[in-house]
Coordinates of C-alpha atoms in Angstrom, one line a residue:
A1 CA 13.3 15.5 6.6
T2 CA 11.3 16.0 9.7
A3 CA 8.8 13.6 11.3
T4 CA 6.0 16.1 10.6
A5 CA 5.6 16.0 6.9
A6 CA 5.5 13.3 4.3
T7 CA 8.9 12.5 2.8
A8 CA 9.7 10.8 -0.5
A9 CA 12.2 7.9 -0.4
A10 CA 14.5 7.0 -3.2
D11 CA 12.4 3.8 -3.7
G12 CA 9.4 5.8 -5.0
I13 CA 7.4 5.2 -1.8
V14 CA 6.5 8.3 0.3
D15 CA 6.6 8.0 4.1
L16 CA 3.6 9.4 6.0
F17 CA 3.9 10.7 9.5
S18 CA 0.4 12.0 10.3
S19 CA -3.3 12.1 9.3
A20 CA -2.6 15.5 7.7
D21 CA 0.0 13.8 5.5
L22 CA -2.6 11.2 4.4
D23 CA -5.1 14.0 3.7
A24 CA -2.6 15.8 1.6
A25 CA -1.7 12.6 -0.3
L26 CA -5.4 11.9 -1.0
A27 CA -6.0 15.6 -2.1
A28 CA -3.0 15.5 -4.4
A29 CA -4.3 12.3 -6.0
G30 CA -7.5 14.1 -6.9
P31 CA -10.9 12.5 -7.7
S32 CA -9.4 10.0 -10.2
G33 CA -6.3 9.2 -8.3
I34 CA -5.3 5.9 -6.7
T35 CA -3.4 5.8 -3.5
L36 CA -1.9 2.8 -1.8
V37 CA -0.9 3.0 1.9
L38 CA 1.2 0.3 3.6
S39 CA 0.7 0.3 7.3
S40 CA 3.6 -1.2 9.2
V41 CA 6.0 -1.0 12.1
T42 CA 9.8 -1.0 11.8
W43 CA 10.3 -4.3 13.5
C44 CA 7.7 -6.3 11.5
R45 CA 9.4 -9.2 9.7
P46 CA 6.6 -9.9 7.2
C47 CA 6.6 -6.2 6.4
R48 CA 10.3 -6.4 5.6
T49 CA 9.6 -9.3 3.2
L50 CA 7.1 -7.1 1.4
A51 CA 9.6 -4.2 1.0
A52 CA 11.3 -5.4 -2.3
P53 CA 8.1 -6.4 -4.0
L54 CA 6.5 -3.1 -3.0
R55 CA 9.5 -1.2 -4.6
K56 CA 8.9 -3.2 -7.8
L57 CA 5.2 -2.5 -7.7
A58 CA 5.9 1.3 -7.2
A59 CA 8.3 1.3 -10.2
A60 CA 5.7 -0.5 -12.4
Y61 CA 2.5 1.2 -11.3
G62 CA 3.6 4.4 -9.6
P63 CA 3.7 8.0 -10.6
G64 CA 5.1 8.5 -14.1
T65 CA 3.5 5.3 -15.4
P66 CA 0.1 5.0 -17.1
S67 CA -1.2 3.5 -13.9
G68 CA -0.2 6.5 -11.8
V69 CA -0.7 5.0 -8.4
G70 CA 0.7 6.9 -5.4
F71 CA 2.6 4.6 -3.1
Y72 CA 2.9 5.5 0.6
R73 CA 3.8 3.9 3.9
V74 CA 3.3 4.7 7.6
Y75 CA 5.3 3.2 10.4
G76 CA 3.0 3.2 13.4
N77 CA 6.0 3.4 15.8
A78 CA 7.6 6.4 14.1
S79 CA 6.0 9.1 16.2
P80 CA 2.8 9.8 18.2
D81 CA 1.1 11.3 15.1
A82 CA 2.1 8.3 13.0
K83 CA 0.7 6.1 15.8
A84 CA -2.6 7.9 15.7
L85 CA -2.8 7.6 11.8
F86 CA -1.8 3.9 12.1
R87 CA -4.1 2.9 14.9
D88 CA -7.0 5.4 15.1
R89 CA -7.5 6.6 11.5
L90 CA -6.5 3.5 9.5
G91 CA -7.5 1.0 12.3
T92 CA -4.5 -1.1 11.8
R93 CA -4.4 -4.1 14.1
V94 CA -2.1 -6.5 12.2
T95 CA 1.0 -5.7 10.1
P96 CA 1.4 -5.4 7.3
T97 CA -1.9 -4.0 6.3
W98 CA -2.4 -2.1 3.1
F99 CA -5.1 0.2 2.0
I100 CA -6.1 1.3 -1.5
F101 CA -7.9 4.7 -1.7
G102 CA -9.2 6.4 -4.9
G103 CA -11.5 6.5 -7.8
A104 CA -15.0 7.8 -7.8
G105 CA -14.1 11.0 -6.0
G106 CA -11.3 9.6 -3.8
G107 CA -12.4 10.5 -0.3
G108 CA -11.2 9.2 3.1
A109 CA -12.5 5.7 3.0
P110 CA -10.4 2.9 1.5
L111 CA -11.7 1.0 -1.5
H112 CA -9.9 -2.1 -0.4
S113 CA -7.7 -3.3 2.5
H114 CA -5.9 -6.5 3.2
S115 CA -3.6 -7.8 5.9
G116 CA -0.6 -9.9 5.1
A117 CA 2.6 -9.9 3.0
N118 CA 1.2 -11.7 -0.1
K119 CA 2.7 -9.8 -3.0
A120 CA 0.4 -11.4 -5.6
K121 CA -2.8 -10.3 -3.6
L122 CA -1.3 -6.8 -3.3
E123 CA -0.7 -6.6 -7.0
H124 CA -4.1 -8.0 -7.8
A125 CA -5.8 -5.3 -5.7
V126 CA -3.7 -2.6 -7.3
R127 CA -4.5 -4.0 -10.8
E128 CA -8.3 -4.1 -10.0
A129 CA -8.2 -0.4 -8.8
V130 CA -6.2 0.7 -11.9
A131 CA -8.5 -1.2 -14.3
A132 CA -11.6 0.3 -12.6
V133 CA -10.3 3.9 -12.6
R134 CA -8.0 4.1 -15.6
G135 CA -9.0 1.1 -17.8
E136 CA -7.2 -2.1 -18.8
G137 CA -4.8 -0.1 -21.1
A138 CA -3.1 1.4 -18.1
L139 CA -1.9 -1.9 -16.8
P140 CA 1.6 -3.2 -17.2
E141 CA 2.5 -6.8 -17.4
C142 CA 1.7 -8.7 -14.2
L143 CA 4.8 -9.0 -11.9
Y144 CA 3.4 -11.5 -9.4
P145 CA 0.9 -13.8 -11.0
P146 CA -1.3 -15.7 -8.5
E147 CA -0.2 -19.1 -7.4
P148 CA -2.2 -21.9 -8.9
K149 CA -4.7 -23.3 -6.5
A150 CA -4.3 -26.9 -5.4
T151 CA -7.1 -29.2 -6.2
G152 CA -8.2 -32.2 -4.2
G153 CA -7.7 -33.1 -0.6
W154 CA -4.8 -32.3 1.7

């Protein structure tokens, strides 16, 4: 694989190397598609902690499932084109940052974005997008339920 075209990894997550790759992914998803893009750099430790949960989410919600979410990642330090996608197009300032595109005609603007390696928040955002676009029936069992909120003082 070259650093000029998106490449699929064995983990079900496709690597993006340029804005053209993102455009192709969004076009392939179509007007009712949902696309998740993880924006990272290779040396990011929190990004690495999100790797295994992201693989599980891709298996549960990805292509070939009723949810049908496309899972992608871009490493901002992979190439000059990847850096332009990472910094200029996506506006990534903190890693990891993930973006969800799709529904209502897709388009180039994300429906949701979030920074941080919180797997429960990531799954919650995916579930909200899937429910809005495909309905509750397309949702698998929740993999990462939210942590109960503490009540009271400190």
